[in-house]
């Protein structure tokens, strides 16, 4: 992370998340270092004459975040994940008025359909927009170890494959992605850190209960989801902002790893903390105790965090809690 260039500010558009909230008033940290604008506030701010309900984003089980960093006079944009389906990704991106040609890189956190299902649509739409704008092909950053298929096993023993499958590397390349396969950590566009393997250190963060991967026509245990990466950005004078899409390595392991590498305080952590579901909700109390010790300025639990964990985090960290909502915009900057 030594090579990571600090950014003046970072804005995030939440294209897909599990929740939407039309009515609640906006929230920000007391020091103003992290702010968010709800979707309806965006419509009001741009002077829309009506509240056109079909024009609002739809939430879905999945995640897709567009990160745009200001580095000096330049803007750099990275898309983290694409949610569960192409049609939803394209519809929400259009409703949010996203300039697709501005997206320099697409990073997939891990091979689960709620993050990769929308990838073909996002890659094709961004590639087409960049071509029309005379820009270089979009950089598509994937982990080199892609399972043939993934599934979850229910307590009853039934194995449910996760669909749709992530398209092949060849197919994604054909759709216009300039493919980069890796397993080690690296930096994109000077300012986006893409992690490598996340060390599993806490005693209670034990991966995804019941996860399976297909190998040699057999469903093998795969609770580690070993290829998952996080993305981090250093904000000048503010600290590090961590984006952890599903946190199968454990959100505490993720944050500690990022803080250790960055050597700066945790400004904020956003994404799916995966604390919802059988065998996972028991981790909520330990997780919150350890997150409190990390003293983030803001915490934005979304996607797979689960309502019990979200409620508990909001209660334990009321001044830091900011909702992660489909259609909302966020700004992270030094206070
Ligand atoms: Fe997920």
Short mmCIF file of C-alpha atoms and ligand atoms in Angstrom, two decimals:
data_model
loop_
_atom_site.label_atom_id
_atom_site.label_comp_id
_atom_site.label_asym_id
_atom_site.label_seq_id
_atom_site.Cartn_x
_atom_site.Cartn_y
_atom_site.Cartn_z
CA UNK A 1 0.00 0.00 0.00
CA UNK A 2 3.10 2.22 0.10
CA UNK A 3 2.58 3.16 -3.54
CA UNK A 4 -0.97 4.31 -2.96
CA UNK A 5 -1.53 7.96 -3.83
CA UNK A 6 -3.71 9.84 -1.34
CA UNK A 7 -6.88 11.37 -2.76
CA UNK A 8 -8.30 14.82 -2.05
CA UNK A 9 -11.78 13.34 -1.71
CA UNK A 10 -13.72 10.26 -2.62
CA UNK A 11 -17.33 10.08 -3.74
CA UNK A 12 -19.35 6.88 -3.92
CA UNK A 13 -22.56 6.14 -5.80
CA UNK A 14 -24.37 3.13 -4.42
CA UNK A 15 -25.77 1.55 -7.59
CA UNK A 16 -27.09 -1.64 -5.99
CA UNK A 17 -27.58 -2.53 -2.35
CA UNK A 18 -30.08 -4.58 -0.37
CA UNK A 19 -31.99 -1.61 1.00
CA UNK A 20 -33.64 1.54 -0.21
CA UNK A 21 -35.05 4.28 2.04
CA UNK A 22 -37.00 7.04 0.39
CA UNK A 23 -37.97 9.02 3.47
CA UNK A 24 -35.32 9.19 6.16
CA UNK A 25 -33.42 12.46 6.51
CA UNK A 26 -29.75 12.47 5.57
CA UNK A 27 -26.95 11.61 7.98
CA UNK A 28 -23.35 12.66 8.32
CA UNK A 29 -20.55 12.30 10.81
CA UNK A 30 -20.28 15.09 13.37
CA UNK A 31 -17.01 16.28 11.87
CA UNK A 32 -18.48 16.26 8.34
CA UNK A 33 -15.82 13.88 7.03
CA UNK A 34 -18.47 11.52 5.65
CA UNK A 35 -21.78 12.71 4.25
CA UNK A 36 -24.55 11.13 2.25
CA UNK A 37 -27.32 12.37 0.03
CA UNK A 38 -30.43 10.22 -0.33
CA UNK A 39 -31.86 9.52 -3.74
CA UNK A 40 -34.87 11.78 -3.21
CA UNK A 41 -32.59 14.62 -2.10
CA UNK A 42 -30.74 14.25 -5.39
CA UNK A 43 -34.00 14.63 -7.33
CA UNK A 44 -34.95 17.71 -5.30
CA UNK A 45 -31.45 19.20 -5.71
CA UNK A 46 -31.60 18.91 -9.49
CA UNK A 47 -35.01 20.57 -9.60
CA UNK A 48 -37.21 17.71 -10.81
CA UNK A 49 -40.81 18.93 -11.22
CA UNK A 50 -42.32 15.64 -10.02
CA UNK A 51 -41.31 12.67 -7.92
CA UNK A 52 -41.44 10.03 -10.64
CA UNK A 53 -41.44 6.76 -8.73
CA UNK A 54 -40.40 4.42 -11.56
CA UNK A 55 -37.33 6.66 -11.89
CA UNK A 56 -35.98 5.62 -8.49
CA UNK A 57 -33.44 2.84 -8.05
CA UNK A 58 -34.51 -0.67 -7.13
CA UNK A 59 -32.78 -2.47 -4.28
CA UNK A 60 -31.77 -6.13 -4.59
CA UNK A 61 -29.71 -8.68 -2.73
CA UNK A 62 -26.28 -7.73 -4.01
CA UNK A 63 -23.80 -4.89 -4.18
CA UNK A 64 -22.40 -2.49 -6.74
CA UNK A 65 -20.49 0.67 -5.78
CA UNK A 66 -18.97 3.28 -8.06
CA UNK A 67 -15.96 4.93 -6.42
CA UNK A 68 -14.73 8.22 -7.89
CA UNK A 69 -11.57 9.70 -6.43
CA UNK A 70 -10.17 13.18 -6.95
CA UNK A 71 -6.39 13.03 -7.37
CA UNK A 72 -4.98 16.51 -7.95
CA UNK A 73 -6.91 17.82 -10.95
CA UNK A 74 -7.92 14.35 -12.13
CA UNK A 75 -10.83 12.03 -11.43
CA UNK A 76 -10.40 8.25 -11.28
CA UNK A 77 -13.38 5.91 -11.22
CA UNK A 78 -13.61 2.28 -10.19
CA UNK A 79 -16.67 0.03 -10.16
CA UNK A 80 -16.67 -2.53 -7.36
CA UNK A 81 -18.99 -5.43 -8.27
CA UNK A 82 -22.13 -5.32 -10.38
CA UNK A 83 -24.96 -6.78 -8.28
CA UNK A 84 -27.05 -9.82 -9.21
CA UNK A 85 -28.28 -9.11 -12.75
CA UNK A 86 -27.34 -7.06 -15.84
CA UNK A 87 -30.77 -5.48 -16.37
CA UNK A 88 -30.89 -4.08 -12.84
CA UNK A 89 -27.35 -2.74 -13.02
CA UNK A 90 -28.00 -0.95 -16.30
CA UNK A 91 -31.39 0.40 -15.14
CA UNK A 92 -30.03 1.79 -11.86
CA UNK A 93 -26.91 3.22 -13.53
CA UNK A 94 -29.17 5.04 -16.02
CA UNK A 95 -31.49 6.35 -13.28
CA UNK A 96 -28.45 7.70 -11.43
CA UNK A 97 -27.13 9.42 -14.55
CA UNK A 98 -23.76 7.70 -14.33
CA UNK A 99 -21.25 8.65 -16.99
CA UNK A 100 -20.29 5.11 -18.03
CA UNK A 101 -17.32 6.30 -20.06
CA UNK A 102 -15.76 7.67 -16.87
CA UNK A 103 -15.34 4.20 -15.37
CA UNK A 104 -11.66 3.28 -15.72
CA UNK A 105 -11.71 -0.05 -13.89
CA UNK A 106 -14.07 -2.79 -12.78
CA UNK A 107 -13.07 -4.94 -9.82
CA UNK A 108 -14.92 -8.08 -8.82
CA UNK A 109 -14.60 -8.82 -5.10
CA UNK A 110 -15.36 -12.54 -5.34
CA UNK A 111 -17.22 -15.15 -7.36
CA UNK A 112 -20.72 -15.03 -5.92
CA UNK A 113 -23.74 -14.33 -8.12
CA UNK A 114 -24.98 -11.37 -6.04
CA UNK A 115 -21.76 -9.55 -7.04
CA UNK A 116 -20.91 -11.06 -10.42
CA UNK A 117 -24.38 -11.65 -11.92
CA UNK A 118 -24.58 -8.12 -13.32
CA UNK A 119 -21.03 -8.17 -14.64
CA UNK A 120 -21.77 -8.98 -18.30
CA UNK A 121 -24.16 -6.02 -18.54
CA UNK A 122 -21.83 -3.62 -16.73
CA UNK A 123 -18.75 -4.64 -18.74
CA UNK A 124 -20.57 -4.39 -22.07
CA UNK A 125 -22.23 -1.04 -21.29
CA UNK A 126 -19.05 0.56 -19.96
CA UNK A 127 -16.92 -0.85 -22.79
CA UNK A 128 -19.36 0.53 -25.38
CA UNK A 129 -19.48 3.98 -23.72
CA UNK A 130 -15.70 4.19 -23.52
CA UNK A 131 -15.31 3.15 -27.14
CA UNK A 132 -17.81 5.83 -28.22
CA UNK A 133 -15.87 8.40 -26.17
CA UNK A 134 -12.57 7.35 -27.76
CA UNK A 135 -11.18 6.02 -24.48
CA UNK A 136 -9.10 2.92 -23.79
CA UNK A 137 -11.00 -0.29 -22.95
CA UNK A 138 -12.18 -0.63 -19.36
CA UNK A 139 -9.75 -2.45 -17.13
CA UNK A 140 -11.39 -5.62 -15.74
CA UNK A 141 -9.71 -6.91 -12.59
CA UNK A 142 -10.55 -10.46 -11.51
CA UNK A 143 -9.04 -13.02 -9.17
CA UNK A 144 -7.30 -15.74 -11.16
CA UNK A 145 -8.93 -18.56 -9.14
CA UNK A 146 -12.50 -18.86 -10.36
CA UNK A 147 -14.49 -21.86 -9.13
CA UNK A 148 -16.45 -23.87 -11.69
CA UNK A 149 -19.57 -23.27 -9.61
CA UNK A 150 -20.61 -22.30 -6.09
CA UNK A 151 -23.48 -23.37 -3.85
CA UNK A 152 -24.78 -23.23 -0.30
CA UNK A 153 -25.81 -26.27 1.67
CA UNK A 154 -28.92 -25.87 3.80
CA UNK A 155 -29.04 -27.36 7.33
CA UNK A 156 -31.32 -30.01 5.77
CA UNK A 157 -28.41 -31.13 3.56
CA UNK A 158 -29.88 -29.79 0.31
CA UNK A 159 -27.25 -28.12 -1.90
CA UNK A 160 -28.46 -25.05 -3.81
CA UNK A 161 -26.17 -23.87 -6.64
CA UNK A 162 -25.82 -20.09 -6.91
CA UNK A 163 -26.94 -18.71 -10.29
CA UNK A 164 -26.17 -17.13 -12.64
CA UNK A 165 -22.64 -18.42 -13.08
CA UNK A 166 -19.95 -15.82 -13.61
CA UNK A 167 -19.23 -15.79 -17.35
CA UNK A 168 -15.93 -17.23 -18.51
CA UNK A 169 -12.86 -14.99 -18.73
CA UNK A 170 -13.07 -15.34 -22.51
CA UNK A 171 -16.69 -14.15 -22.56
CA UNK A 172 -15.95 -11.12 -20.38
CA UNK A 173 -13.04 -10.24 -22.63
CA UNK A 174 -15.29 -10.58 -25.67
CA UNK A 175 -17.71 -8.12 -24.05
CA UNK A 176 -14.94 -5.53 -24.03
CA UNK A 177 -13.09 -5.90 -20.72
CA UNK A 178 -9.33 -5.45 -20.75
CA UNK A 179 -8.69 -8.41 -18.46
CA UNK A 180 -6.21 -8.52 -15.61
CA UNK A 181 -6.04 -11.70 -13.52
CA UNK A 182 -4.24 -11.59 -10.18
CA UNK A 183 -4.04 -13.07 -6.71
CA UNK A 184 -1.64 -10.58 -5.11
CA UNK A 185 -2.50 -7.12 -3.84
CA UNK A 186 -2.01 -4.25 -6.27
CA UNK A 187 -2.88 -0.61 -6.97
CA UNK A 188 -5.17 0.61 -9.76
CA UNK A 189 -5.20 4.18 -11.13
CA UNK A 190 -2.62 5.16 -8.45
CA UNK A 191 -5.25 5.51 -5.72
CA UNK A 192 -7.27 2.28 -5.43
CA UNK A 193 -5.76 -0.55 -3.38
CA UNK A 194 -7.03 -4.01 -4.31
CA UNK A 195 -6.10 -6.49 -1.61
CA UNK A 196 -4.69 -9.95 -2.02
CA UNK A 197 -5.51 -12.73 0.42
CA UNK A 198 -6.98 -11.46 3.70
CA UNK A 199 -5.46 -13.14 6.76
CA UNK A 200 -8.04 -14.88 8.94
CA UNK A 201 -7.02 -13.99 12.50
CA UNK A 202 -10.03 -13.50 14.77
CA UNK A 203 -11.29 -16.64 16.50
CA UNK A 204 -14.94 -16.05 15.63
CA UNK A 205 -14.86 -15.01 11.92
CA UNK A 206 -14.99 -18.45 10.36
CA UNK A 207 -16.25 -17.78 6.86
CA UNK A 208 -19.52 -18.63 5.18
CA UNK A 209 -21.30 -21.51 6.88
CA UNK A 210 -22.47 -24.14 4.35
CA UNK A 211 -20.55 -22.74 1.36
CA UNK A 212 -19.56 -25.25 -1.34
CA UNK A 213 -17.56 -25.15 -4.55
CA UNK A 214 -17.68 -27.62 -7.42
CA UNK A 215 -14.50 -29.59 -7.98
CA UNK A 216 -14.20 -32.82 -9.97
CA UNK A 217 -18.00 -33.03 -10.12
CA UNK A 218 -18.20 -32.94 -6.33
CA UNK A 219 -19.40 -30.21 -3.97
CA UNK A 220 -16.46 -29.48 -1.64
CA UNK A 221 -16.50 -27.36 1.54
CA UNK A 222 -15.56 -23.81 0.70
CA UNK A 223 -16.41 -21.63 3.69
CA UNK A 224 -13.29 -19.45 3.32
CA UNK A 225 -14.27 -17.94 -0.08
CA UNK A 226 -10.53 -17.60 -0.26
CA UNK A 227 -10.32 -15.32 -3.31
CA UNK A 228 -12.32 -12.42 -1.84
CA UNK A 229 -10.57 -9.05 -1.96
CA UNK A 230 -11.40 -5.64 -0.56
CA UNK A 231 -10.72 -2.20 -2.02
CA UNK A 232 -9.27 0.66 0.03
CA UNK A 233 -8.63 4.36 -0.62
CA UNK A 234 -6.46 6.74 1.42
CA UNK A 235 -8.06 10.15 1.90
CA UNK A 236 -5.58 12.96 2.47
CA UNK A 237 -5.71 14.04 6.12
CA UNK A 238 -8.61 11.69 6.81
CA UNK A 239 -7.49 8.08 6.93
CA UNK A 240 -8.36 5.00 5.00
CA UNK A 241 -11.77 4.09 3.59
CA UNK A 242 -12.35 0.35 3.27
CA UNK A 243 -14.90 -1.22 0.91
CA UNK A 244 -15.58 -4.83 1.78
CA UNK A 245 -18.21 -6.32 -0.47
CA UNK A 246 -19.22 -9.44 1.48
CA UNK A 247 -16.55 -9.83 4.20
CA UNK A 248 -16.39 -13.62 4.11
CA UNK A 249 -12.94 -13.20 5.69
CA UNK A 250 -14.64 -11.28 8.52
CA UNK A 251 -15.07 -7.52 8.58
CA UNK A 252 -12.73 -7.17 11.58
CA UNK A 253 -10.00 -9.15 9.79
CA UNK A 254 -10.53 -6.95 6.72
CA UNK A 255 -10.31 -3.65 8.60
CA UNK A 256 -7.32 -4.67 10.71
CA UNK A 257 -5.47 -5.80 7.58
CA UNK A 258 -6.16 -2.51 5.80
CA UNK A 259 -5.18 -0.38 8.82
CA UNK A 260 -1.95 -2.35 9.32
CA UNK A 261 -0.95 -1.93 5.69
CA UNK A 262 -2.00 1.72 5.42
CA UNK A 263 -0.55 2.89 8.74
CA UNK A 264 -3.31 5.46 9.10
CA UNK A 265 -6.61 5.49 11.06
CA UNK A 266 -9.81 4.00 9.70
CA UNK A 267 -11.91 6.83 8.30
CA UNK A 268 -14.79 4.60 7.25
CA UNK A 269 -15.81 1.08 6.34
CA UNK A 270 -18.62 0.34 3.88
CA UNK A 271 -20.13 -2.77 2.34
CA UNK A 272 -21.56 -6.14 3.29
CA UNK A 273 -20.42 -7.42 6.69
CA UNK A 274 -22.15 -10.78 6.22
CA UNK A 275 -23.61 -11.09 9.68
CA UNK A 276 -27.05 -12.26 8.58
CA UNK A 277 -27.98 -15.92 8.38
CA UNK A 278 -27.80 -19.15 10.35
CA UNK A 279 -24.39 -19.66 11.96
CA UNK A 280 -23.40 -16.04 11.33
CA UNK A 281 -25.61 -13.98 13.63
CA UNK A 282 -23.78 -15.38 16.68
CA UNK A 283 -20.80 -13.26 15.62
CA UNK A 284 -22.55 -9.91 15.88
CA UNK A 285 -21.54 -9.02 19.47
CA UNK A 286 -17.86 -9.97 19.08
CA UNK A 287 -17.71 -8.12 15.77
CA UNK A 288 -19.14 -4.92 17.22
CA UNK A 289 -16.81 -5.01 20.23
CA UNK A 290 -13.80 -5.24 17.90
CA UNK A 291 -15.13 -2.65 15.42
CA UNK A 292 -15.54 -0.19 18.30
CA UNK A 293 -11.83 -0.60 19.09
CA UNK A 294 -10.95 0.40 15.52
CA UNK A 295 -12.67 3.78 16.06
CA UNK A 296 -13.90 4.51 12.53
CA UNK A 297 -15.35 7.95 11.89
CA UNK A 298 -18.15 6.29 9.95
CA UNK A 299 -19.55 2.82 9.53
CA UNK A 300 -21.83 1.96 6.59
CA UNK A 301 -23.10 -1.60 6.90
CA UNK A 302 -25.05 -2.71 3.85
CA UNK A 303 -25.83 -5.65 1.61
CA UNK A 304 -25.46 -8.94 3.57
CA UNK A 305 -24.99 -7.38 7.02
CA UNK A 306 -28.49 -8.43 8.08
CA UNK A 307 -31.08 -6.45 10.02
CA UNK A 308 -30.07 -7.74 13.44
CA UNK A 309 -26.45 -6.67 12.98
CA UNK A 310 -27.45 -3.34 11.44
CA UNK A 311 -29.70 -2.56 14.40
CA UNK A 312 -26.99 -3.56 16.87
CA UNK A 313 -24.35 -1.47 15.09
CA UNK A 314 -26.67 1.54 14.98
CA UNK A 315 -27.21 1.20 18.71
CA UNK A 316 -23.52 0.70 19.56
CA UNK A 317 -22.19 3.40 17.19
CA UNK A 318 -25.02 5.93 16.72
CA UNK A 319 -22.70 8.82 15.81
CA UNK A 320 -20.79 6.76 13.25
CA UNK A 321 -23.65 4.85 11.59
CA UNK A 322 -24.56 5.94 8.08
CA UNK A 323 -27.01 3.82 6.07
CA UNK A 324 -25.86 2.04 2.92
CA UNK A 325 -28.74 2.48 0.47
CA UNK A 326 -29.26 1.82 -3.22
CA UNK A 327 -29.34 5.15 -5.05
CA UNK A 328 -27.56 7.18 -2.35
CA UNK A 329 -24.38 9.23 -2.86
CA UNK A 330 -21.59 9.57 -0.33
CA UNK A 331 -18.57 11.82 0.08
CA UNK A 332 -15.50 10.94 2.15
CA UNK A 333 -13.04 13.78 2.82
CA UNK A 334 -10.82 15.21 5.54
CA UNK A 335 -12.85 17.02 8.20
FE1 LIG B 1 -22.66 -10.93 -1.20
#
